[in-house]
Short mmCIF file of N, CA and C in Angstrom, two decimals:
data_model
loop_
_atom_site.label_atom_id
_atom_site.label_comp_id
_atom_site.label_asym_id
_atom_site.label_seq_id
_atom_site.Cartn_x
_atom_site.Cartn_y
_atom_site.Cartn_z
N MET A 1 -4.04 -53.01 -57.47
CA MET A 1 -4.98 -52.22 -57.46
C MET A 1 -4.63 -50.56 -57.67
N ASP A 2 -5.52 -49.83 -58.41
CA ASP A 2 -5.48 -48.30 -58.08
C ASP A 2 -6.39 -47.96 -57.00
N THR A 3 -6.43 -47.72 -56.20
CA THR A 3 -7.45 -47.35 -55.47
C THR A 3 -8.26 -46.17 -55.89
N ARG A 4 -6.75 -45.13 -56.01
CA ARG A 4 -7.52 -43.27 -55.17
C ARG A 4 -8.08 -43.56 -56.57
N PRO A 5 -8.38 -42.92 -57.73
CA PRO A 5 -10.14 -42.59 -58.03
C PRO A 5 -11.68 -43.43 -57.79
N PHE A 6 -11.37 -43.73 -57.51
CA PHE A 6 -12.55 -44.66 -57.01
C PHE A 6 -12.43 -43.69 -55.69
N ASN A 7 -11.61 -43.52 -54.95
CA ASN A 7 -11.89 -42.87 -52.94
C ASN A 7 -11.52 -41.21 -53.24
N GLU A 8 -11.48 -41.31 -54.87
CA GLU A 8 -11.42 -39.52 -55.40
C GLU A 8 -13.19 -39.86 -55.07
N HIS A 9 -13.60 -40.32 -56.16
CA HIS A 9 -15.41 -40.64 -56.20
C HIS A 9 -15.91 -40.10 -55.23
N ILE A 10 -15.87 -41.40 -53.32
CA ILE A 10 -16.18 -42.15 -52.93
C ILE A 10 -15.98 -39.69 -51.85
N ASN A 11 -14.73 -39.49 -52.33
CA ASN A 11 -14.75 -38.06 -51.30
C ASN A 11 -15.49 -36.90 -52.27
N ARG A 12 -16.83 -37.70 -53.21
CA ARG A 12 -16.69 -36.45 -53.92
C ARG A 12 -18.05 -35.87 -53.68
N LEU A 13 -18.70 -37.41 -53.32
CA LEU A 13 -19.87 -38.05 -52.67
C LEU A 13 -19.65 -37.04 -51.71
N LYS A 14 -18.97 -37.25 -51.17
CA LYS A 14 -19.43 -36.60 -49.54
C LYS A 14 -19.79 -35.26 -49.46
N THR A 15 -18.85 -34.15 -50.18
CA THR A 15 -18.83 -33.36 -50.87
C THR A 15 -20.05 -32.83 -50.85
N GLY A 16 -20.48 -33.55 -51.59
CA GLY A 16 -22.12 -33.10 -52.41
C GLY A 16 -23.32 -33.52 -52.00
N VAL A 17 -22.38 -34.52 -50.51
CA VAL A 17 -23.85 -34.61 -50.08
C VAL A 17 -24.01 -33.77 -48.01
N THR A 18 -22.33 -33.90 -47.98
CA THR A 18 -22.27 -32.92 -46.52
C THR A 18 -23.05 -31.29 -47.69
N GLU A 19 -22.66 -30.67 -48.81
CA GLU A 19 -23.04 -29.95 -49.53
C GLU A 19 -25.10 -29.93 -49.06
N ARG A 20 -25.45 -30.08 -49.93
CA ARG A 20 -26.85 -30.37 -50.36
C ARG A 20 -27.03 -30.47 -48.45
N PHE A 21 -26.60 -30.94 -48.01
CA PHE A 21 -27.68 -31.42 -46.53
C PHE A 21 -27.28 -29.31 -45.74
N GLY A 22 -26.71 -29.02 -46.16
CA GLY A 22 -26.47 -28.36 -45.32
C GLY A 22 -25.91 -27.88 -44.51
N LEU A 23 -25.57 -29.11 -43.43
CA LEU A 23 -23.90 -28.18 -41.59
C LEU A 23 -23.43 -29.46 -41.84
N PRO A 24 -22.13 -28.58 -41.35
CA PRO A 24 -21.34 -29.57 -40.90
C PRO A 24 -21.91 -31.11 -40.44
N LEU A 25 -21.72 -32.41 -40.71
CA LEU A 25 -21.25 -33.38 -39.51
C LEU A 25 -19.77 -34.04 -38.62
N ARG A 26 -20.71 -33.11 -37.24
CA ARG A 26 -19.87 -33.03 -36.29
C ARG A 26 -19.66 -33.81 -35.06
N THR A 27 -22.13 -33.81 -35.04
CA THR A 27 -21.77 -34.10 -33.76
C THR A 27 -22.79 -35.87 -34.27
N SER A 28 -22.87 -36.36 -33.51
CA SER A 28 -23.80 -37.56 -33.65
C SER A 28 -25.33 -37.16 -34.26
N ALA A 29 -25.70 -36.36 -33.43
CA ALA A 29 -26.98 -35.76 -33.97
C ALA A 29 -27.08 -35.68 -35.72
N ASP A 30 -26.69 -35.26 -35.96
CA ASP A 30 -26.13 -34.69 -37.57
C ASP A 30 -26.11 -35.94 -38.08
N PHE A 31 -25.54 -36.65 -37.25
CA PHE A 31 -25.87 -37.88 -38.86
C PHE A 31 -27.17 -38.55 -38.82
N VAL A 32 -27.76 -38.24 -37.77
CA VAL A 32 -28.72 -39.19 -36.86
C VAL A 32 -30.12 -37.49 -38.41
N ARG A 33 -29.89 -36.43 -38.21
CA ARG A 33 -30.58 -35.70 -39.51
C ARG A 33 -30.53 -35.72 -40.31
N LEU A 34 -29.18 -36.08 -41.33
CA LEU A 34 -28.57 -36.70 -42.19
C LEU A 34 -29.06 -38.11 -42.54
N SER A 35 -29.42 -38.78 -41.87
CA SER A 35 -29.96 -39.93 -42.30
C SER A 35 -31.67 -39.65 -42.37
N ASP A 36 -32.35 -38.51 -41.63
CA ASP A 36 -33.42 -38.16 -41.94
C ASP A 36 -34.25 -38.13 -43.35
N SER A 37 -33.33 -36.84 -43.86
CA SER A 37 -33.08 -35.80 -44.86
C SER A 37 -32.36 -37.39 -45.99
N ILE A 38 -32.26 -37.93 -46.02
CA ILE A 38 -31.51 -38.20 -46.73
C ILE A 38 -32.90 -40.20 -47.05
N CYS A 39 -33.34 -39.76 -46.44
CA CYS A 39 -34.98 -41.07 -46.10
C CYS A 39 -36.53 -40.30 -46.54
N ASP A 40 -36.01 -38.85 -46.33
CA ASP A 40 -36.78 -37.80 -46.64
C ASP A 40 -37.16 -37.85 -47.69
N SER A 41 -36.05 -37.74 -48.85
CA SER A 41 -35.48 -37.46 -50.22
C SER A 41 -36.43 -38.29 -51.33
N GLY A 42 -36.54 -39.92 -50.64
CA GLY A 42 -37.08 -40.86 -51.09
C GLY A 42 -36.17 -41.72 -51.62
N ALA A 43 -34.46 -40.93 -51.64
CA ALA A 43 -33.45 -42.25 -52.13
C ALA A 43 -32.88 -42.63 -51.21
N GLY A 44 -33.58 -42.96 -49.68
CA GLY A 44 -33.34 -44.55 -49.40
C GLY A 44 -33.22 -44.17 -47.96
N TYR A 45 -32.97 -46.03 -47.62
CA TYR A 45 -32.80 -45.61 -46.27
C TYR A 45 -31.26 -45.84 -45.57
N LEU A 46 -30.62 -44.96 -45.61
CA LEU A 46 -29.41 -45.78 -44.32
C LEU A 46 -28.78 -44.65 -43.28
N SER A 47 -29.14 -45.98 -42.41
CA SER A 47 -28.83 -46.03 -40.68
C SER A 47 -27.14 -44.23 -40.36
N GLN A 48 -27.08 -44.21 -38.89
CA GLN A 48 -27.21 -43.08 -39.10
C GLN A 48 -25.54 -43.50 -38.77
N SER A 49 -25.88 -44.80 -38.25
CA SER A 49 -24.01 -45.68 -38.07
C SER A 49 -23.26 -46.12 -39.10
N THR A 50 -24.75 -46.30 -40.08
CA THR A 50 -23.14 -46.92 -41.52
C THR A 50 -22.53 -45.39 -42.20
N LEU A 51 -23.52 -44.25 -42.20
CA LEU A 51 -22.75 -42.83 -42.25
C LEU A 51 -22.16 -42.17 -41.09
N LYS A 52 -21.77 -43.07 -40.41
CA LYS A 52 -21.29 -42.82 -39.68
C LYS A 52 -19.30 -42.67 -39.59
N ARG A 53 -19.15 -43.91 -39.64
CA ARG A 53 -18.59 -45.38 -39.91
C ARG A 53 -18.11 -44.29 -41.59
N LEU A 54 -19.29 -44.11 -42.96
CA LEU A 54 -17.89 -43.39 -44.11
C LEU A 54 -17.27 -42.34 -43.16
N TRP A 55 -17.74 -41.68 -42.89
CA TRP A 55 -17.48 -40.14 -42.79
C TRP A 55 -16.72 -39.49 -41.52
N GLY A 56 -15.61 -41.50 -41.45
CA GLY A 56 -14.72 -41.14 -40.41
C GLY A 56 -15.11 -41.06 -38.94
N TYR A 57 -16.66 -40.72 -38.13
CA TYR A 57 -16.83 -40.54 -37.88
C TYR A 57 -16.49 -42.15 -36.56
N VAL A 58 -17.03 -42.68 -36.76
CA VAL A 58 -15.86 -43.88 -36.11
C VAL A 58 -15.74 -44.82 -37.22
N LYS A 59 -14.74 -46.14 -36.60
CA LYS A 59 -13.92 -45.70 -37.25
C LYS A 59 -13.91 -47.71 -37.83
N ASP A 60 -14.24 -47.81 -38.92
CA ASP A 60 -14.87 -49.12 -39.43
C ASP A 60 -14.48 -49.18 -41.10
N THR A 61 -13.95 -49.97 -41.27
CA THR A 61 -13.88 -49.96 -43.40
C THR A 61 -14.57 -51.54 -44.16
N ARG A 62 -16.28 -50.98 -43.39
CA ARG A 62 -17.81 -52.21 -43.98
C ARG A 62 -18.43 -51.12 -44.75
N ALA A 63 -17.97 -49.79 -44.25
CA ALA A 63 -18.93 -47.99 -45.12
C ALA A 63 -18.75 -48.54 -46.46
N LYS A 64 -18.14 -48.92 -47.02
CA LYS A 64 -18.01 -47.38 -48.90
C LYS A 64 -18.58 -49.64 -49.81
N HIS A 65 -19.59 -50.05 -49.10
CA HIS A 65 -20.57 -51.50 -49.82
C HIS A 65 -21.28 -50.44 -50.91
N LEU A 66 -22.26 -50.76 -52.63
CA LEU A 66 -22.71 -49.84 -53.14
C LEU A 66 -23.64 -49.28 -52.89
N SER A 67 -24.03 -50.67 -52.34
CA SER A 67 -25.44 -49.94 -51.80
C SER A 67 -25.59 -48.89 -51.22
N THR A 68 -24.30 -48.51 -50.59
CA THR A 68 -24.31 -46.92 -49.14
C THR A 68 -24.38 -45.61 -50.26
N LEU A 69 -23.42 -46.31 -51.10
CA LEU A 69 -22.78 -45.49 -52.56
C LEU A 69 -23.64 -45.20 -53.25
N ASP A 70 -25.00 -45.79 -54.09
CA ASP A 70 -25.79 -45.95 -53.99
C ASP A 70 -26.60 -44.96 -53.69
N ILE A 71 -27.88 -44.98 -53.08
CA ILE A 71 -28.28 -44.40 -51.78
C ILE A 71 -28.00 -43.12 -52.12
N LEU A 72 -26.88 -42.35 -51.49
CA LEU A 72 -26.33 -41.33 -51.26
C LEU A 72 -25.60 -40.21 -53.03
N ALA A 73 -25.33 -40.91 -53.61
CA ALA A 73 -25.81 -40.67 -55.46
C ALA A 73 -27.37 -40.48 -55.82
N ARG A 74 -28.03 -41.68 -55.69
CA ARG A 74 -30.11 -41.05 -55.18
C ARG A 74 -30.33 -39.49 -54.61
N TYR A 75 -29.38 -39.18 -53.50
CA TYR A 75 -29.90 -38.15 -52.80
C TYR A 75 -28.98 -36.31 -53.43
N LEU A 76 -28.17 -37.44 -54.78
CA LEU A 76 -27.75 -36.04 -55.35
C LEU A 76 -28.20 -35.44 -57.05
N GLY A 77 -29.21 -36.57 -56.89
CA GLY A 77 -29.64 -36.27 -58.06
C GLY A 77 -29.83 -37.80 -58.82
N HIS A 78 -28.53 -38.38 -59.32
CA HIS A 78 -28.11 -39.15 -59.64
C HIS A 78 -28.68 -40.51 -59.91
N SER A 79 -29.27 -41.66 -60.65
CA SER A 79 -29.67 -42.84 -60.87
C SER A 79 -28.56 -44.12 -60.02
N ASP A 80 -27.21 -43.70 -59.96
CA ASP A 80 -26.52 -44.56 -58.75
C ASP A 80 -24.59 -43.62 -58.98
N PHE A 81 -24.10 -44.38 -57.52
CA PHE A 81 -22.39 -44.70 -58.17
C PHE A 81 -22.47 -45.18 -59.15
N HIS A 82 -22.40 -45.32 -59.80
CA HIS A 82 -21.67 -45.69 -60.86
C HIS A 82 -22.02 -44.38 -62.77
N SER A 83 -23.16 -44.15 -61.94
CA SER A 83 -23.62 -42.62 -63.05
C SER A 83 -22.81 -41.46 -62.58
N PHE A 84 -23.15 -41.29 -60.99
CA PHE A 84 -21.74 -40.25 -60.35
C PHE A 84 -20.82 -39.95 -61.64
N CYS A 85 -20.33 -41.47 -60.79
CA CYS A 85 -18.56 -41.54 -61.38
C CYS A 85 -18.41 -40.78 -62.60
N ARG A 86 -19.37 -41.46 -63.56
CA ARG A 86 -19.53 -41.20 -65.32
C ARG A 86 -19.17 -40.17 -65.41
N GLU A 87 -20.22 -38.92 -64.57
CA GLU A 87 -20.24 -38.06 -65.07
C GLU A 87 -18.99 -36.96 -64.51
N ALA A 88 -18.79 -37.40 -62.98
CA ALA A 88 -17.47 -37.18 -63.39
C ALA A 88 -16.68 -36.85 -63.84
N ASP A 89 -16.08 -38.33 -64.31
CA ASP A 89 -14.96 -38.17 -65.42
C ASP A 89 -15.18 -38.32 -66.96
N ASP A 90 -16.94 -37.72 -67.93
CA ASP A 90 -17.49 -37.25 -68.15
C ASP A 90 -16.95 -36.06 -68.56
N GLU A 91 -17.17 -34.72 -66.86
CA GLU A 91 -16.87 -34.17 -66.97
C GLU A 91 -15.44 -33.44 -67.33
N LYS A 92 -14.57 -34.34 -67.16
CA LYS A 92 -12.34 -34.25 -66.28
C LYS A 92 -12.49 -34.57 -68.05
N THR A 93 -13.44 -35.02 -68.84
CA THR A 93 -12.50 -35.59 -70.10
C THR A 93 -13.28 -34.43 -70.95
N GLU A 94 -14.01 -34.26 -71.53
CA GLU A 94 -14.17 -32.94 -71.83
C GLU A 94 -14.46 -31.36 -72.62
N SER A 95 -14.12 -31.80 -70.27
CA SER A 95 -13.87 -29.71 -70.85
C SER A 95 -11.49 -29.87 -69.57
N GLY A 96 -11.36 -30.59 -70.59
CA GLY A 96 -9.63 -30.42 -70.96
C GLY A 96 -9.45 -30.53 -69.11
N PHE A 97 -9.96 -30.99 -67.40
CA PHE A 97 -9.48 -30.15 -66.16
C PHE A 97 -7.89 -30.31 -66.46
N SER A 98 -6.92 -29.42 -65.64
CA SER A 98 -6.15 -29.88 -64.69
C SER A 98 -6.60 -30.26 -63.55
N SER A 99 -5.53 -30.37 -62.92
CA SER A 99 -5.24 -30.79 -60.94
C SER A 99 -5.86 -29.09 -61.06
N ASP A 100 -5.19 -28.05 -60.98
CA ASP A 100 -5.15 -26.63 -60.81
C ASP A 100 -6.88 -26.39 -60.32
N ALA A 101 -7.48 -26.55 -59.74
CA ALA A 101 -8.74 -25.28 -59.55
C ALA A 101 -9.18 -24.02 -59.23
N THR A 102 -7.16 -23.83 -59.97
CA THR A 102 -7.55 -21.38 -58.99
C THR A 102 -6.91 -21.44 -60.79
N LEU A 103 -7.77 -20.11 -60.71
CA LEU A 103 -6.84 -19.29 -61.47
C LEU A 103 -6.99 -17.79 -61.11
N ARG A 104 -5.47 -17.38 -60.93
CA ARG A 104 -4.86 -16.05 -60.00
C ARG A 104 -5.13 -15.24 -61.54
N VAL A 105 -5.96 -14.42 -60.67
CA VAL A 105 -5.66 -13.16 -61.80
C VAL A 105 -4.18 -11.81 -62.60
N GLU A 106 -3.23 -12.46 -61.71
CA GLU A 106 -1.42 -11.98 -61.99
C GLU A 106 -0.69 -12.93 -62.97
N SER A 107 -1.91 -14.96 -63.76
CA SER A 107 -1.72 -14.92 -64.31
C SER A 107 -2.06 -14.24 -65.87
N LEU A 108 -3.24 -13.53 -65.89
CA LEU A 108 -4.55 -12.98 -67.15
C LEU A 108 -2.92 -12.22 -67.92
N GLY A 109 -3.61 -11.85 -69.21
CA GLY A 109 -3.59 -11.11 -69.79
C GLY A 109 -4.90 -9.43 -70.10
N ARG A 110 -4.75 -8.76 -70.10
CA ARG A 110 -5.68 -7.71 -70.47
C ARG A 110 -6.46 -7.64 -71.53
N GLY A 111 -7.80 -8.29 -71.35
CA GLY A 111 -9.72 -8.42 -72.13
C GLY A 111 -9.11 -9.54 -71.89
N ALA A 112 -8.87 -10.63 -71.24
CA ALA A 112 -9.89 -11.50 -71.27
C ALA A 112 -10.39 -12.01 -70.54
N LEU A 113 -11.36 -13.37 -71.26
CA LEU A 113 -12.40 -12.91 -70.49
C LEU A 113 -13.01 -13.93 -69.80
N ILE A 114 -13.75 -13.85 -68.82
CA ILE A 114 -13.85 -14.85 -67.75
C ILE A 114 -15.47 -15.35 -67.05
N ASN A 115 -15.71 -16.73 -67.93
CA ASN A 115 -17.27 -16.24 -67.95
C ASN A 115 -17.50 -17.80 -66.67
N ILE A 116 -17.83 -17.04 -65.45
CA ILE A 116 -18.46 -17.47 -64.74
C ILE A 116 -19.76 -18.77 -64.18
N THR A 117 -20.11 -19.14 -63.30
CA THR A 117 -21.43 -19.42 -63.62
C THR A 117 -21.57 -20.52 -61.82
N TRP A 118 -22.48 -20.56 -61.68
CA TRP A 118 -23.40 -21.22 -59.84
C TRP A 118 -24.36 -21.08 -60.35
N SER A 119 -25.14 -22.19 -60.05
CA SER A 119 -26.53 -22.54 -59.48
C SER A 119 -26.81 -21.00 -58.29
N PRO A 120 -29.17 -21.41 -58.43
CA PRO A 120 -29.54 -22.02 -60.37
C PRO A 120 -29.48 -20.94 -61.57
N ASP A 121 -29.06 -21.80 -63.10
CA ASP A 121 -28.42 -20.97 -63.97
C ASP A 121 -28.09 -19.15 -63.75
N ARG A 122 -27.51 -19.18 -63.91
CA ARG A 122 -26.38 -17.97 -63.49
C ARG A 122 -25.25 -17.97 -64.40
N LEU A 123 -24.91 -16.21 -64.89
CA LEU A 123 -24.24 -16.94 -65.57
C LEU A 123 -23.30 -15.28 -65.55
N LEU A 124 -22.03 -14.53 -65.29
CA LEU A 124 -21.50 -13.53 -65.62
C LEU A 124 -20.17 -13.39 -66.44
N THR A 125 -20.29 -13.17 -67.27
CA THR A 125 -18.63 -12.76 -67.74
C THR A 125 -18.09 -11.44 -67.63
N LEU A 126 -16.52 -11.84 -67.22
CA LEU A 126 -15.53 -10.37 -66.31
C LEU A 126 -15.22 -10.94 -67.60
N ARG A 127 -14.49 -9.04 -68.71
CA ARG A 127 -13.62 -8.51 -68.59
C ARG A 127 -12.26 -8.40 -68.03
N TYR A 128 -11.17 -8.69 -67.91
CA TYR A 128 -10.00 -8.58 -67.58
C TYR A 128 -8.98 -6.65 -68.09
N LEU A 129 -9.64 -5.57 -67.12
CA LEU A 129 -8.73 -5.10 -67.17
C LEU A 129 -7.18 -5.25 -66.76
N GLY A 130 -7.14 -5.21 -66.23
CA GLY A 130 -5.94 -5.12 -65.65
C GLY A 130 -5.63 -4.66 -63.98
N GLU A 131 -4.48 -4.93 -63.10
CA GLU A 131 -4.24 -3.92 -61.57
C GLU A 131 -5.50 -5.16 -60.97
N MET A 132 -5.80 -6.34 -61.35
CA MET A 132 -7.42 -7.10 -60.64
C MET A 132 -8.35 -6.54 -60.34
N THR A 133 -8.43 -5.14 -61.96
CA THR A 133 -9.61 -4.70 -62.02
C THR A 133 -10.30 -5.23 -63.48
N PHE A 134 -11.41 -6.25 -62.75
CA PHE A 134 -12.48 -6.90 -64.06
C PHE A 134 -13.84 -5.84 -64.52
N GLU A 135 -14.67 -5.60 -65.59
CA GLU A 135 -15.60 -5.23 -66.24
C GLU A 135 -16.48 -6.34 -66.13
N VAL A 136 -18.02 -5.51 -65.68
CA VAL A 136 -19.01 -7.14 -66.16
C VAL A 136 -19.40 -6.87 -67.89
N VAL A 137 -19.25 -7.74 -68.41
CA VAL A 137 -19.86 -7.81 -69.55
C VAL A 137 -21.73 -8.44 -70.21
N ASP A 138 -21.67 -9.47 -69.52
CA ASP A 138 -22.53 -9.35 -69.48
C ASP A 138 -23.35 -9.98 -68.40
N GLY A 139 -24.81 -9.95 -67.85
CA GLY A 139 -24.29 -11.26 -66.72
C GLY A 139 -25.91 -11.95 -67.45
N LYS A 140 -26.11 -13.15 -65.90
CA LYS A 140 -27.42 -13.82 -66.49
C LYS A 140 -28.12 -13.74 -65.22
N ASN A 141 -29.25 -13.51 -65.03
CA ASN A 141 -30.29 -14.19 -63.40
C ASN A 141 -28.86 -13.10 -62.18
N THR A 142 -28.07 -12.44 -62.32
CA THR A 142 -27.53 -11.93 -60.87
C THR A 142 -27.45 -10.19 -61.42
N ARG A 143 -27.26 -9.91 -59.70
CA ARG A 143 -28.06 -8.16 -59.40
C ARG A 143 -26.77 -7.38 -60.50
N LEU A 144 -25.95 -7.77 -60.94
CA LEU A 144 -24.80 -7.29 -61.60
C LEU A 144 -24.93 -6.38 -62.80
N SER A 145 -24.92 -5.55 -62.81
CA SER A 145 -25.39 -4.81 -64.64
C SER A 145 -24.06 -4.74 -65.64
N PRO A 146 -23.57 -4.84 -66.24
CA PRO A 146 -22.54 -4.89 -67.88
C PRO A 146 -21.85 -2.64 -67.21
N ALA A 147 -20.98 -3.14 -67.45
CA ALA A 147 -19.63 -1.27 -67.25
C ALA A 147 -19.85 -1.62 -65.83
N THR A 148 -20.14 -2.33 -64.93
CA THR A 148 -19.40 -2.46 -63.21
C THR A 148 -18.15 -3.02 -62.93
N ARG A 149 -17.47 -2.41 -62.76
CA ARG A 149 -16.12 -3.03 -61.97
C ARG A 149 -15.75 -3.32 -60.51
N VAL A 150 -14.84 -4.57 -61.33
CA VAL A 150 -15.19 -5.08 -59.91
C VAL A 150 -13.45 -5.48 -59.32
N ARG A 151 -12.89 -5.82 -58.33
CA ARG A 151 -12.21 -6.86 -57.85
C ARG A 151 -11.12 -7.84 -57.91
N CYS A 152 -10.85 -8.52 -57.57
CA CYS A 152 -11.16 -9.64 -56.91
C CYS A 152 -9.55 -10.43 -56.96
N MET A 153 -8.77 -11.38 -56.49
CA MET A 153 -7.12 -12.17 -56.83
C MET A 153 -7.31 -13.20 -57.25
N GLN A 154 -8.46 -14.33 -57.24
CA GLN A 154 -8.30 -15.37 -57.70
C GLN A 154 -9.86 -15.38 -57.70
N PHE A 155 -10.01 -16.78 -59.00
CA PHE A 155 -10.74 -16.96 -59.27
C PHE A 155 -10.80 -19.48 -58.43
N ILE A 156 -11.49 -19.62 -58.07
CA ILE A 156 -11.38 -21.23 -56.95
C ILE A 156 -12.63 -22.46 -57.07
N ALA A 157 -12.68 -23.40 -58.39
CA ALA A 157 -13.36 -23.89 -58.64
C ALA A 157 -13.99 -25.48 -57.41
N GLY A 158 -15.38 -24.19 -56.98
CA GLY A 158 -16.19 -24.99 -56.22
C GLY A 158 -16.25 -24.24 -54.98
N GLU A 159 -15.86 -22.26 -55.34
CA GLU A 159 -15.89 -21.94 -53.63
C GLU A 159 -16.74 -21.13 -53.88
N PRO A 160 -17.02 -20.07 -53.21
CA PRO A 160 -17.85 -18.86 -53.71
C PRO A 160 -16.61 -17.91 -53.86
N LEU A 161 -17.62 -17.06 -54.52
CA LEU A 161 -15.99 -15.62 -55.56
C LEU A 161 -16.93 -13.98 -55.08
N ILE A 162 -16.48 -14.11 -54.47
CA ILE A 162 -15.95 -12.65 -52.91
C ILE A 162 -15.42 -10.81 -54.32
N LEU A 163 -16.88 -10.71 -55.08
CA LEU A 163 -16.49 -9.37 -56.07
C LEU A 163 -16.05 -7.99 -54.68
N ASP A 164 -15.07 -7.15 -55.28
CA ASP A 164 -15.23 -5.88 -54.46
C ASP A 164 -16.40 -4.41 -55.46
N ILE A 165 -17.03 -3.92 -54.82
CA ILE A 165 -17.40 -3.25 -56.74
C ILE A 165 -16.14 -1.73 -56.27
N VAL A 166 -16.40 -1.79 -57.07
CA VAL A 166 -15.53 -0.72 -57.85
C VAL A 166 -16.13 0.52 -58.16
N THR A 167 -15.81 2.31 -57.49
CA THR A 167 -17.38 2.93 -57.04
C THR A 167 -16.12 4.43 -56.89
N GLU A 168 -16.16 5.60 -57.82
CA GLU A 168 -15.43 6.40 -57.57
C GLU A 168 -15.94 7.43 -56.59
N CYS A 169 -17.42 7.18 -55.92
CA CYS A 169 -17.72 8.13 -55.55
C CYS A 169 -18.15 6.74 -53.71
N GLN A 170 -17.36 5.75 -53.48
CA GLN A 170 -17.50 5.93 -52.13
C GLN A 170 -16.53 4.43 -51.21
N THR A 171 -15.95 5.48 -50.28
CA THR A 171 -14.17 5.01 -49.85
C THR A 171 -14.78 3.75 -48.79
N GLY A 172 -16.11 3.37 -48.61
CA GLY A 172 -15.50 1.99 -48.26
C GLY A 172 -15.78 1.07 -49.54
N THR A 173 -15.84 -0.73 -48.44
CA THR A 173 -15.60 -1.33 -48.96
C THR A 173 -17.20 -2.31 -50.23
N MET A 174 -17.70 -2.66 -51.04
CA MET A 174 -18.78 -2.72 -50.74
C MET A 174 -18.25 -4.64 -52.10
N ALA A 175 -19.11 -4.85 -50.67
CA ALA A 175 -19.18 -6.51 -51.72
C ALA A 175 -20.22 -7.23 -53.14
N TYR A 176 -20.25 -7.90 -53.51
CA TYR A 176 -21.12 -8.81 -53.84
C TYR A 176 -20.48 -9.87 -54.18
N ILE A 177 -21.34 -11.31 -52.98
CA ILE A 177 -20.70 -12.28 -53.14
C ILE A 177 -20.79 -13.48 -54.25
N VAL A 178 -20.84 -14.33 -54.46
CA VAL A 178 -21.42 -15.18 -55.54
C VAL A 178 -21.17 -16.68 -55.74
N GLY A 179 -22.42 -17.23 -56.29
CA GLY A 179 -22.23 -18.67 -55.35
C GLY A 179 -21.93 -19.22 -54.03
N LYS A 180 -22.84 -18.13 -53.16
CA LYS A 180 -22.62 -18.60 -51.54
C LYS A 180 -22.71 -20.20 -51.73
N ASN A 181 -24.06 -20.16 -51.87
CA ASN A 181 -24.29 -22.19 -51.56
C ASN A 181 -23.54 -23.07 -51.85
N SER A 182 -22.59 -23.42 -53.92
CA SER A 182 -22.81 -23.94 -53.98
C SER A 182 -21.51 -23.97 -54.00
N GLY A 183 -20.33 -21.96 -54.45
CA GLY A 183 -19.38 -21.81 -55.09
C GLY A 183 -19.60 -21.70 -56.29
N ILE A 184 -18.87 -21.09 -57.55
CA ILE A 184 -18.49 -21.07 -58.84
C ILE A 184 -18.54 -22.14 -59.46
N ARG A 185 -18.97 -21.68 -61.11
CA ARG A 185 -17.54 -22.46 -61.43
C ARG A 185 -16.47 -21.88 -62.82
N TRP A 186 -15.61 -21.69 -62.93
CA TRP A 186 -14.94 -20.68 -64.11
C TRP A 186 -14.37 -21.61 -65.59
N ARG A 187 -14.06 -20.53 -66.40
CA ARG A 187 -14.36 -20.61 -67.41
C ARG A 187 -13.76 -19.48 -68.40
N ARG A 188 -11.92 -19.65 -68.52
CA ARG A 188 -11.35 -18.99 -69.25
C ARG A 188 -11.33 -18.55 -70.46
N HIS A 189 -11.02 -17.79 -71.49
CA HIS A 189 -11.45 -17.68 -72.56
C HIS A 189 -10.28 -16.97 -73.89
N ASP A 190 -8.91 -16.59 -72.47
CA ASP A 190 -7.82 -15.96 -73.88
C ASP A 190 -6.84 -17.24 -74.74
N SER A 191 -7.07 -18.43 -73.26
CA SER A 191 -6.35 -19.20 -74.07
C SER A 191 -7.24 -21.21 -74.21
N GLU A 192 -6.75 -21.85 -74.40
CA GLU A 192 -7.59 -23.05 -73.94
C GLU A 192 -7.69 -24.51 -72.26
N HIS A 193 -7.17 -22.45 -71.29
CA HIS A 193 -7.77 -22.22 -70.21
C HIS A 193 -8.71 -23.21 -70.23
N HIS A 194 -9.64 -23.85 -69.29
CA HIS A 194 -10.65 -24.64 -69.12
C HIS A 194 -11.12 -24.62 -67.27
N ARG A 195 -11.97 -24.20 -66.69
CA ARG A 195 -11.86 -25.03 -65.48
C ARG A 195 -13.43 -24.73 -64.82
N ASN A 196 -14.11 -26.15 -64.64
CA ASN A 196 -16.05 -25.94 -64.74
C ASN A 196 -15.49 -25.98 -63.39
#
């Protein structure tokens, strides 16, 4: 039996839990705090030792019980682990994911439109002008106004995006960071290439 999809879902689940928790899990005390955070959220109770096993802090293969994964999925707002997996699989099917989460700017043609979304409910549409430069076409719940010019080299799904603001009168670099906490999702409009 191929366990890769199952393990990929578990790794995604662990990444999501770590992101929601907001701190790296490096010490025993971190796992105590995570256990408290999960319990306080109403998702259920997981001991620090169960969490340590799942994250590989201690060596033990018994950590992948479905009940453990269900609680972690509830911590992320899903009804259970199967729901978490179905949503991940549906996103892949509907969006036509490739294995590559990175869009390199040199692959774009002039005029290409890129939609950038990030939490909570934010949207930025950029038009590629060439030479790593974009113009803001539209924005929702963002401080960047239309016609603002920005530069960047690549878009990576799930990672923050740093945009250098292009100005005529400023010699230094002013940067705008998009998706600081949860990263971005991007979608390319000049072809059928999509990434969320």
